[in-house]
Amino acid sequence: GQQLNQSPQSMFIQEGEDVSMNCTSSSIFNTWLWYKQDPGEGPVLLIALYKAGELTSNGRLTAQFGITRKDSFLNISASIPSDVGIYFCAGQLGGSQGNLIFGKGTKLSVKP
Amino acid sequence: DGGITQSPKYLFRKEGQNVTLSCEQNLNHDAMYWYRQDPGQGLRLIYYSQIVNDFQKGDIAEGYSVSREKKESFPLTVTSAQKNPTAFYLCASSIGGLGETQYFGPGTRLLVL
């Protein structure tokens, strides 16, 4: 099946550091979505991107829809302990009517 | 407040027993989905429904069944045919059909006794 490669798989950072994670594919995507999942809870939508090149911020979070439509990144600035969780990317393949494809997640740990 | 609710939060199943997980949404969304999440893995689609009284199998439908009698409700039954049911189950909904932005419920953790 179609693959979404999300990296890194996990990150251990110090409070106050900036974080960057990304999702890449060999295929073109129509949309890119970024979710955060706290332990034992459902994923919560952080940012939705619908156009190539689009750069969108949500507080300390910034995400971009890659210009090639094959990738997206999520940056978190000045991390805080409550940023801990698993971050998922998801997207719909270009030219398809299919369901969202989800990355396997990036697990973020923040040391106070 | 609009949202998606799932119940129960934790569910225990005995061998050979069917159990049903509830999912309700008051967002007036047409489409609803069930995913299974195992540790260290992404989300795998079990079933989805784009409209009332219609649903389609996802990637791992074996051992599961669903119904969509009302727009607001999409219950999932884990049958005794599902040999490895222990997982975290997530329900989601979207305004329109496949590929649209999905909003998730809080999840149900199913454990086998």
PDB file of C-alpha atoms in Angstrom:
ATOM      1  CA  GLY A   1       0.000   0.000   0.000  1.00  0.00           C
ATOM      2  CA  GLN A   2       0.905   3.663  -0.110  1.00  0.00           C
ATOM      3  CA  GLN A   3       3.474   4.702   2.469  1.00  0.00           C
ATOM      4  CA  LEU A   4       3.858   7.795   4.558  1.00  0.00           C
ATOM      5  CA  ASN A   5       7.262   7.985   6.179  1.00  0.00           C
ATOM      6  CA  GLN A   6       7.210   9.971   9.384  1.00  0.00           C
ATOM      7  CA  SER A   7      10.427  10.878  11.164  1.00  0.00           C
ATOM      8  CA  PRO A   8      11.893  10.840  13.620  1.00  0.00           C
ATOM      9  CA  GLN A   9      10.179   7.946  15.352  1.00  0.00           C
ATOM     10  CA  SER A  10      10.917   9.488  18.748  1.00  0.00           C
ATOM     11  CA  MET A  11      12.591  12.556  20.190  1.00  0.00           C
ATOM     12  CA  PHE A  12      13.939  13.416  23.629  1.00  0.00           C
ATOM     13  CA  ILE A  13      14.469  17.135  24.064  1.00  0.00           C
ATOM     14  CA  GLN A  14      15.061  19.711  26.763  1.00  0.00           C
ATOM     15  CA  GLU A  15      12.313  22.132  27.696  1.00  0.00           C
ATOM     16  CA  GLY A  16      12.699  25.324  25.689  1.00  0.00           C
ATOM     17  CA  GLU A  17      14.203  23.655  22.625  1.00  0.00           C
ATOM     18  CA  ASP A  18      12.625  23.812  19.194  1.00  0.00           C
ATOM     19  CA  VAL A  19      11.337  20.611  17.587  1.00  0.00           C
ATOM     20  CA  SER A  20      11.009  19.620  13.967  1.00  0.00           C
ATOM     21  CA  MET A  21       9.395  16.517  12.493  1.00  0.00           C
ATOM     22  CA  ASN A  22       8.330  15.628   8.985  1.00  0.00           C
ATOM     23  CA  CYS A  23       6.406  13.299   6.761  1.00  0.00           C
ATOM     24  CA  THR A  24       7.464  12.297   3.285  1.00  0.00           C
ATOM     25  CA  SER A  25       6.093  10.170   0.520  1.00  0.00           C
ATOM     26  CA  SER A  26       6.952   9.163  -3.019  1.00  0.00           C
ATOM     27  CA  SER A  27       3.374  10.113  -3.965  1.00  0.00           C
ATOM     28  CA  ILE A  28       1.593  13.431  -4.262  1.00  0.00           C
ATOM     29  CA  PHE A  29      -0.902  14.436  -1.578  1.00  0.00           C
ATOM     30  CA  ASN A  30      -3.974  16.700  -1.720  1.00  0.00           C
ATOM     31  CA  THR A  31      -4.021  17.522   1.991  1.00  0.00           C
ATOM     32  CA  TRP A  32      -1.739  17.266   4.982  1.00  0.00           C
ATOM     33  CA  LEU A  33      -3.049  17.108   8.539  1.00  0.00           C
ATOM     34  CA  TRP A  34      -1.148  17.131  11.795  1.00  0.00           C
ATOM     35  CA  TYR A  35      -2.601  15.601  14.973  1.00  0.00           C
ATOM     36  CA  LYS A  36      -1.381  15.274  18.554  1.00  0.00           C
ATOM     37  CA  GLN A  37      -2.320  12.332  20.752  1.00  0.00           C
ATOM     38  CA  ASP A  38      -1.934  12.424  24.517  1.00  0.00           C
ATOM     39  CA  PRO A  39      -1.541   9.054  26.302  1.00  0.00           C
ATOM     40  CA  GLY A  40      -4.866   7.221  26.505  1.00  0.00           C
ATOM     41  CA  GLU A  41      -6.717   9.864  24.487  1.00  0.00           C
ATOM     42  CA  GLY A  42      -7.829  10.351  20.903  1.00  0.00           C
ATOM     43  CA  PRO A  43      -5.798  12.413  18.407  1.00  0.00           C
ATOM     44  CA  VAL A  44      -6.583  16.116  18.321  1.00  0.00           C
ATOM     45  CA  LEU A  45      -6.257  18.086  15.100  1.00  0.00           C
ATOM     46  CA  LEU A  46      -3.506  20.698  15.303  1.00  0.00           C
ATOM     47  CA  ILE A  47      -3.145  22.047  11.771  1.00  0.00           C
ATOM     48  CA  ALA A  48      -4.739  21.310   8.398  1.00  0.00           C
ATOM     49  CA  LEU A  49      -3.011  22.192   5.112  1.00  0.00           C
ATOM     50  CA  TYR A  50      -4.792  22.182   1.769  1.00  0.00           C
ATOM     51  CA  LYS A  51      -2.479  23.888  -0.729  1.00  0.00           C
ATOM     52  CA  ALA A  52       1.084  23.294  -1.879  1.00  0.00           C
ATOM     53  CA  GLY A  53       3.423  25.769  -0.222  1.00  0.00           C
ATOM     54  CA  GLU A  54       0.906  26.678   2.466  1.00  0.00           C
ATOM     55  CA  LEU A  55       2.487  27.660   5.771  1.00  0.00           C
ATOM     56  CA  THR A  56       0.168  27.755   8.765  1.00  0.00           C
ATOM     57  CA  SER A  57       0.746  28.516  12.430  1.00  0.00           C
ATOM     58  CA  ASN A  58      -1.196  27.599  15.530  1.00  0.00           C
ATOM     59  CA  GLY A  59       0.455  29.218  18.543  1.00  0.00           C
ATOM     60  CA  ARG A  60       3.949  27.772  18.879  1.00  0.00           C
ATOM     61  CA  LEU A  61       3.246  25.253  16.114  1.00  0.00           C
ATOM     62  CA  THR A  62       4.012  25.848  12.459  1.00  0.00           C
ATOM     63  CA  ALA A  63       3.380  23.411   9.620  1.00  0.00           C
ATOM     64  CA  GLN A  64       4.036  23.575   5.909  1.00  0.00           C
ATOM     65  CA  PHE A  65       2.648  21.747   2.878  1.00  0.00           C
ATOM     66  CA  GLY A  66       5.699  20.990   0.758  1.00  0.00           C
ATOM     67  CA  ILE A  67       5.892  22.623  -2.641  1.00  0.00           C
ATOM     68  CA  THR A  68       6.320  19.228  -4.335  1.00  0.00           C
ATOM     69  CA  ARG A  69       3.154  18.040  -2.492  1.00  0.00           C
ATOM     70  CA  LYS A  70       5.116  14.994  -1.323  1.00  0.00           C
ATOM     71  CA  ASP A  71       6.059  16.189   2.134  1.00  0.00           C
ATOM     72  CA  SER A  72       5.105  18.268   5.136  1.00  0.00           C
ATOM     73  CA  PHE A  73       6.855  19.368   8.294  1.00  0.00           C
ATOM     74  CA  LEU A  74       5.713  20.417  11.743  1.00  0.00           C
ATOM     75  CA  ASN A  75       7.799  22.687  13.951  1.00  0.00           C
ATOM     76  CA  ILE A  76       7.232  23.365  17.644  1.00  0.00           C
ATOM     77  CA  SER A  77       9.053  26.337  19.079  1.00  0.00           C
ATOM     78  CA  ALA A  78      10.159  26.715  22.701  1.00  0.00           C
ATOM     79  CA  SER A  79       8.837  23.331  23.816  1.00  0.00           C
ATOM     80  CA  ILE A  80       7.122  22.927  27.184  1.00  0.00           C
ATOM     81  CA  PRO A  81       6.357  19.761  29.195  1.00  0.00           C
ATOM     82  CA  SER A  82       2.745  19.599  27.970  1.00  0.00           C
ATOM     83  CA  ASP A  83       3.994  19.166  24.398  1.00  0.00           C
ATOM     84  CA  VAL A  84       4.704  15.535  25.327  1.00  0.00           C
ATOM     85  CA  GLY A  85       2.720  13.087  23.224  1.00  0.00           C
ATOM     86  CA  ILE A  86       2.608  11.405  19.845  1.00  0.00           C
ATOM     87  CA  TYR A  87       2.327  13.566  16.753  1.00  0.00           C
ATOM     88  CA  PHE A  88       0.754  12.056  13.637  1.00  0.00           C
ATOM     89  CA  CYS A  89       0.693  13.306  10.101  1.00  0.00           C
ATOM     90  CA  ALA A  90      -2.076  12.268   7.727  1.00  0.00           C
ATOM     91  CA  GLY A  91      -3.031  13.064   4.189  1.00  0.00           C
ATOM     92  CA  GLN A  92      -5.128  12.147   1.212  1.00  0.00           C
ATOM     93  CA  LEU A  93      -3.362  10.932  -1.913  1.00  0.00           C
ATOM     94  CA  GLY A  94      -3.657  13.201  -4.904  1.00  0.00           C
ATOM     95  CA  GLY A  95      -6.067  12.074  -7.566  1.00  0.00           C
ATOM     96  CA  SER A  96      -7.742   9.591  -5.251  1.00  0.00           C
ATOM     97  CA  GLN A  97     -11.088   9.410  -3.518  1.00  0.00           C
ATOM     98  CA  GLY A  98      -9.531   7.292  -0.814  1.00  0.00           C
ATOM     99  CA  ASN A  99      -9.308   7.587   2.926  1.00  0.00           C
ATOM    100  CA  LEU A 100      -6.633   9.454   4.809  1.00  0.00           C
ATOM    101  CA  ILE A 101      -3.276   7.726   5.147  1.00  0.00           C
ATOM    102  CA  PHE A 102      -1.663   8.082   8.573  1.00  0.00           C
ATOM    103  CA  GLY A 103       1.998   8.191   9.521  1.00  0.00           C
ATOM    104  CA  LYS A 104       3.191   5.982  12.375  1.00  0.00           C
ATOM    105  CA  GLY A 105       3.775   8.931  14.648  1.00  0.00           C
ATOM    106  CA  THR A 106       6.614  10.799  16.339  1.00  0.00           C
ATOM    107  CA  LYS A 107       6.788  10.320  20.091  1.00  0.00           C
ATOM    108  CA  LEU A 108       7.975  13.490  21.798  1.00  0.00           C
ATOM    109  CA  SER A 109       9.422  13.503  25.310  1.00  0.00           C
ATOM    110  CA  VAL A 110      10.353  16.793  26.994  1.00  0.00           C
ATOM    111  CA  LYS A 111      12.746  17.007  29.941  1.00  0.00           C
ATOM    112  CA  PRO A 112      11.966  19.879  32.304  1.00  0.00           C
TER     113      PRO A 112
ATOM    114  CA  ASP B   1     -20.610  21.635  22.862  1.00  0.00           C
ATOM    115  CA  GLY B   2     -20.254  19.569  19.697  1.00  0.00           C
ATOM    116  CA  GLY B   3     -18.049  16.568  19.686  1.00  0.00           C
ATOM    117  CA  ILE B   4     -17.557  12.859  19.489  1.00  0.00           C
ATOM    118  CA  THR B   5     -18.091  10.624  22.489  1.00  0.00           C
ATOM    119  CA  GLN B   6     -17.016   7.030  22.937  1.00  0.00           C
ATOM    120  CA  SER B   7     -18.026   4.683  25.677  1.00  0.00           C
ATOM    121  CA  PRO B   8     -16.947   2.947  27.723  1.00  0.00           C
ATOM    122  CA  LYS B   9     -13.405   4.236  28.311  1.00  0.00           C
ATOM    123  CA  TYR B  10     -12.277   0.707  29.257  1.00  0.00           C
ATOM    124  CA  LEU B  11     -13.928  -2.563  28.267  1.00  0.00           C
ATOM    125  CA  PHE B  12     -13.129  -6.109  29.262  1.00  0.00           C
ATOM    126  CA  ARG B  13     -13.993  -9.057  27.097  1.00  0.00           C
ATOM    127  CA  LYS B  14     -14.118 -12.711  28.025  1.00  0.00           C
ATOM    128  CA  GLU B  15     -13.141 -15.449  25.600  1.00  0.00           C
ATOM    129  CA  GLY B  16     -15.885 -16.125  23.074  1.00  0.00           C
ATOM    130  CA  GLN B  17     -17.823 -13.004  23.944  1.00  0.00           C
ATOM    131  CA  ASN B  18     -19.030 -10.287  21.609  1.00  0.00           C
ATOM    132  CA  VAL B  19     -18.687  -6.716  22.862  1.00  0.00           C
ATOM    133  CA  THR B  20     -20.000  -3.460  21.436  1.00  0.00           C
ATOM    134  CA  LEU B  21     -18.217  -0.116  21.529  1.00  0.00           C
ATOM    135  CA  SER B  22     -20.325   3.003  21.307  1.00  0.00           C
ATOM    136  CA  CYS B  23     -19.572   6.092  19.202  1.00  0.00           C
ATOM    137  CA  GLU B  24     -21.847   9.126  19.048  1.00  0.00           C
ATOM    138  CA  GLN B  25     -21.324  12.501  17.363  1.00  0.00           C
ATOM    139  CA  ASN B  26     -23.390  15.682  17.426  1.00  0.00           C
ATOM    140  CA  LEU B  27     -21.336  17.481  14.772  1.00  0.00           C
ATOM    141  CA  ASN B  28     -23.839  16.668  12.030  1.00  0.00           C
ATOM    142  CA  HIS B  29     -21.048  14.897  10.150  1.00  0.00           C
ATOM    143  CA  ASP B  30     -22.020  12.523   7.365  1.00  0.00           C
ATOM    144  CA  ALA B  31     -19.060  10.159   7.572  1.00  0.00           C
ATOM    145  CA  MET B  32     -17.864   8.080  10.516  1.00  0.00           C
ATOM    146  CA  TYR B  33     -14.898   5.750  10.953  1.00  0.00           C
ATOM    147  CA  TRP B  34     -13.473   3.125  13.274  1.00  0.00           C
ATOM    148  CA  TYR B  35      -9.731   2.664  13.713  1.00  0.00           C
ATOM    149  CA  ARG B  36      -7.648   0.253  15.699  1.00  0.00           C
ATOM    150  CA  GLN B  37      -4.401   1.429  17.303  1.00  0.00           C
ATOM    151  CA  ASP B  38      -1.738  -0.942  18.599  1.00  0.00           C
ATOM    152  CA  PRO B  39       1.381   0.193  20.502  1.00  0.00           C
ATOM    153  CA  GLY B  40       3.990   1.717  18.225  1.00  0.00           C
ATOM    154  CA  GLN B  41       1.756   1.446  15.187  1.00  0.00           C
ATOM    155  CA  GLY B  42      -0.255   3.891  13.186  1.00  0.00           C
ATOM    156  CA  LEU B  43      -4.009   3.851  12.854  1.00  0.00           C
ATOM    157  CA  ARG B  44      -5.602   1.014  10.917  1.00  0.00           C
ATOM    158  CA  LEU B  45      -9.048   1.438   9.424  1.00  0.00           C
ATOM    159  CA  ILE B  46     -11.634  -1.158  10.437  1.00  0.00           C
ATOM    160  CA  TYR B  47     -14.880   0.141   8.907  1.00  0.00           C
ATOM    161  CA  TYR B  48     -16.257   3.407   7.629  1.00  0.00           C
ATOM    162  CA  SER B  49     -19.643   4.806   6.759  1.00  0.00           C
ATOM    163  CA  GLN B  50     -20.255   7.737   4.453  1.00  0.00           C
ATOM    164  CA  ILE B  51     -24.014   7.818   4.880  1.00  0.00           C
ATOM    165  CA  VAL B  52     -26.746   6.335   7.026  1.00  0.00           C
ATOM    166  CA  ASN B  53     -27.513   2.668   6.325  1.00  0.00           C
ATOM    167  CA  ASP B  54     -24.319   2.222   4.347  1.00  0.00           C
ATOM    168  CA  PHE B  55     -20.845   1.164   5.447  1.00  0.00           C
ATOM    169  CA  GLN B  56     -17.700  -0.278   3.904  1.00  0.00           C
ATOM    170  CA  LYS B  57     -14.920  -2.544   5.104  1.00  0.00           C
ATOM    171  CA  GLY B  58     -11.568  -0.999   5.826  1.00  0.00           C
ATOM    172  CA  ASP B  59      -8.181  -2.701   5.891  1.00  0.00           C
ATOM    173  CA  ILE B  60      -8.788  -4.971   8.912  1.00  0.00           C
ATOM    174  CA  ALA B  61     -12.549  -5.659   9.019  1.00  0.00           C
ATOM    175  CA  GLU B  62     -12.347  -9.371   9.844  1.00  0.00           C
ATOM    176  CA  GLY B  63     -13.808 -10.143  13.256  1.00  0.00           C
ATOM    177  CA  TYR B  64     -15.665  -6.831  13.482  1.00  0.00           C
ATOM    178  CA  SER B  65     -19.139  -5.624  12.535  1.00  0.00           C
ATOM    179  CA  VAL B  66     -20.845  -2.214  12.462  1.00  0.00           C
ATOM    180  CA  SER B  67     -24.220  -0.617  11.882  1.00  0.00           C
ATOM    181  CA  ARG B  68     -25.256   2.913  10.899  1.00  0.00           C
ATOM    182  CA  GLU B  69     -28.957   3.243  11.630  1.00  0.00           C
ATOM    183  CA  LYS B  70     -28.682   6.879  12.688  1.00  0.00           C
ATOM    184  CA  LYS B  71     -26.442   9.684  11.458  1.00  0.00           C
ATOM    185  CA  GLU B  72     -25.211  10.328  14.985  1.00  0.00           C
ATOM    186  CA  SER B  73     -24.266   6.781  15.907  1.00  0.00           C
ATOM    187  CA  PHE B  74     -21.794   4.198  14.576  1.00  0.00           C
ATOM    188  CA  PRO B  75     -21.376   1.303  17.044  1.00  0.00           C
ATOM    189  CA  LEU B  76     -18.627  -1.267  16.553  1.00  0.00           C
ATOM    190  CA  THR B  77     -19.030  -4.893  17.630  1.00  0.00           C
ATOM    191  CA  VAL B  78     -15.898  -6.905  18.291  1.00  0.00           C
ATOM    192  CA  THR B  79     -16.948 -10.484  17.698  1.00  0.00           C
ATOM    193  CA  SER B  80     -15.519 -13.705  19.071  1.00  0.00           C
ATOM    194  CA  ALA B  81     -13.975 -14.237  15.632  1.00  0.00           C
ATOM    195  CA  GLN B  82     -11.479 -11.465  16.374  1.00  0.00           C
ATOM    196  CA  LYS B  83      -8.676 -13.474  17.959  1.00  0.00           C
ATOM    197  CA  ASN B  84      -6.512 -10.591  19.045  1.00  0.00           C
ATOM    198  CA  PRO B  85      -8.923  -7.854  20.141  1.00  0.00           C
ATOM    199  CA  THR B  86      -6.755  -6.142  22.755  1.00  0.00           C
ATOM    200  CA  ALA B  87      -6.151  -2.631  21.398  1.00  0.00           C
ATOM    201  CA  PHE B  88      -7.144   1.012  21.610  1.00  0.00           C
ATOM    202  CA  TYR B  89     -10.183   1.729  19.417  1.00  0.00           C
ATOM    203  CA  LEU B  90     -10.757   5.176  17.983  1.00  0.00           C
ATOM    204  CA  CYS B  91     -13.895   6.526  16.358  1.00  0.00           C
ATOM    205  CA  ALA B  92     -13.747   9.534  14.052  1.00  0.00           C
ATOM    206  CA  SER B  93     -16.086  11.587  11.899  1.00  0.00           C
ATOM    207  CA  SER B  94     -15.809  14.002   9.000  1.00  0.00           C
ATOM    208  CA  ILE B  95     -18.179  16.457   7.356  1.00  0.00           C
ATOM    209  CA  GLY B  96     -18.043  14.733   4.016  1.00  0.00           C
ATOM    210  CA  GLY B  97     -16.561  11.541   2.737  1.00  0.00           C
ATOM    211  CA  LEU B  98     -13.199   9.903   2.554  1.00  0.00           C
ATOM    212  CA  GLY B  99     -10.153  12.114   2.602  1.00  0.00           C
ATOM    213  CA  GLU B 100     -11.752  14.951   4.493  1.00  0.00           C
ATOM    214  CA  THR B 101     -10.435  16.186   7.812  1.00  0.00           C
ATOM    215  CA  GLN B 102     -11.357  13.724  10.531  1.00  0.00           C
ATOM    216  CA  TYR B 103     -12.096  14.492  14.173  1.00  0.00           C
ATOM    217  CA  PHE B 104     -11.525  11.807  16.762  1.00  0.00           C
ATOM    218  CA  GLY B 105     -13.269  10.641  19.897  1.00  0.00           C
ATOM    219  CA  PRO B 106     -11.392   9.921  23.144  1.00  0.00           C
ATOM    220  CA  GLY B 107     -11.031   6.188  22.450  1.00  0.00           C
ATOM    221  CA  THR B 108     -11.963   2.905  24.124  1.00  0.00           C
ATOM    222  CA  ARG B 109      -9.347   0.513  25.426  1.00  0.00           C
ATOM    223  CA  LEU B 110     -10.423  -3.123  25.040  1.00  0.00           C
ATOM    224  CA  LEU B 111      -8.777  -5.776  27.170  1.00  0.00           C
ATOM    225  CA  VAL B 112      -9.273  -9.516  27.107  1.00  0.00           C
ATOM    226  CA  LEU B 113      -9.722 -11.370  30.399  1.00  0.00           C
TER     227      LEU B 113
END
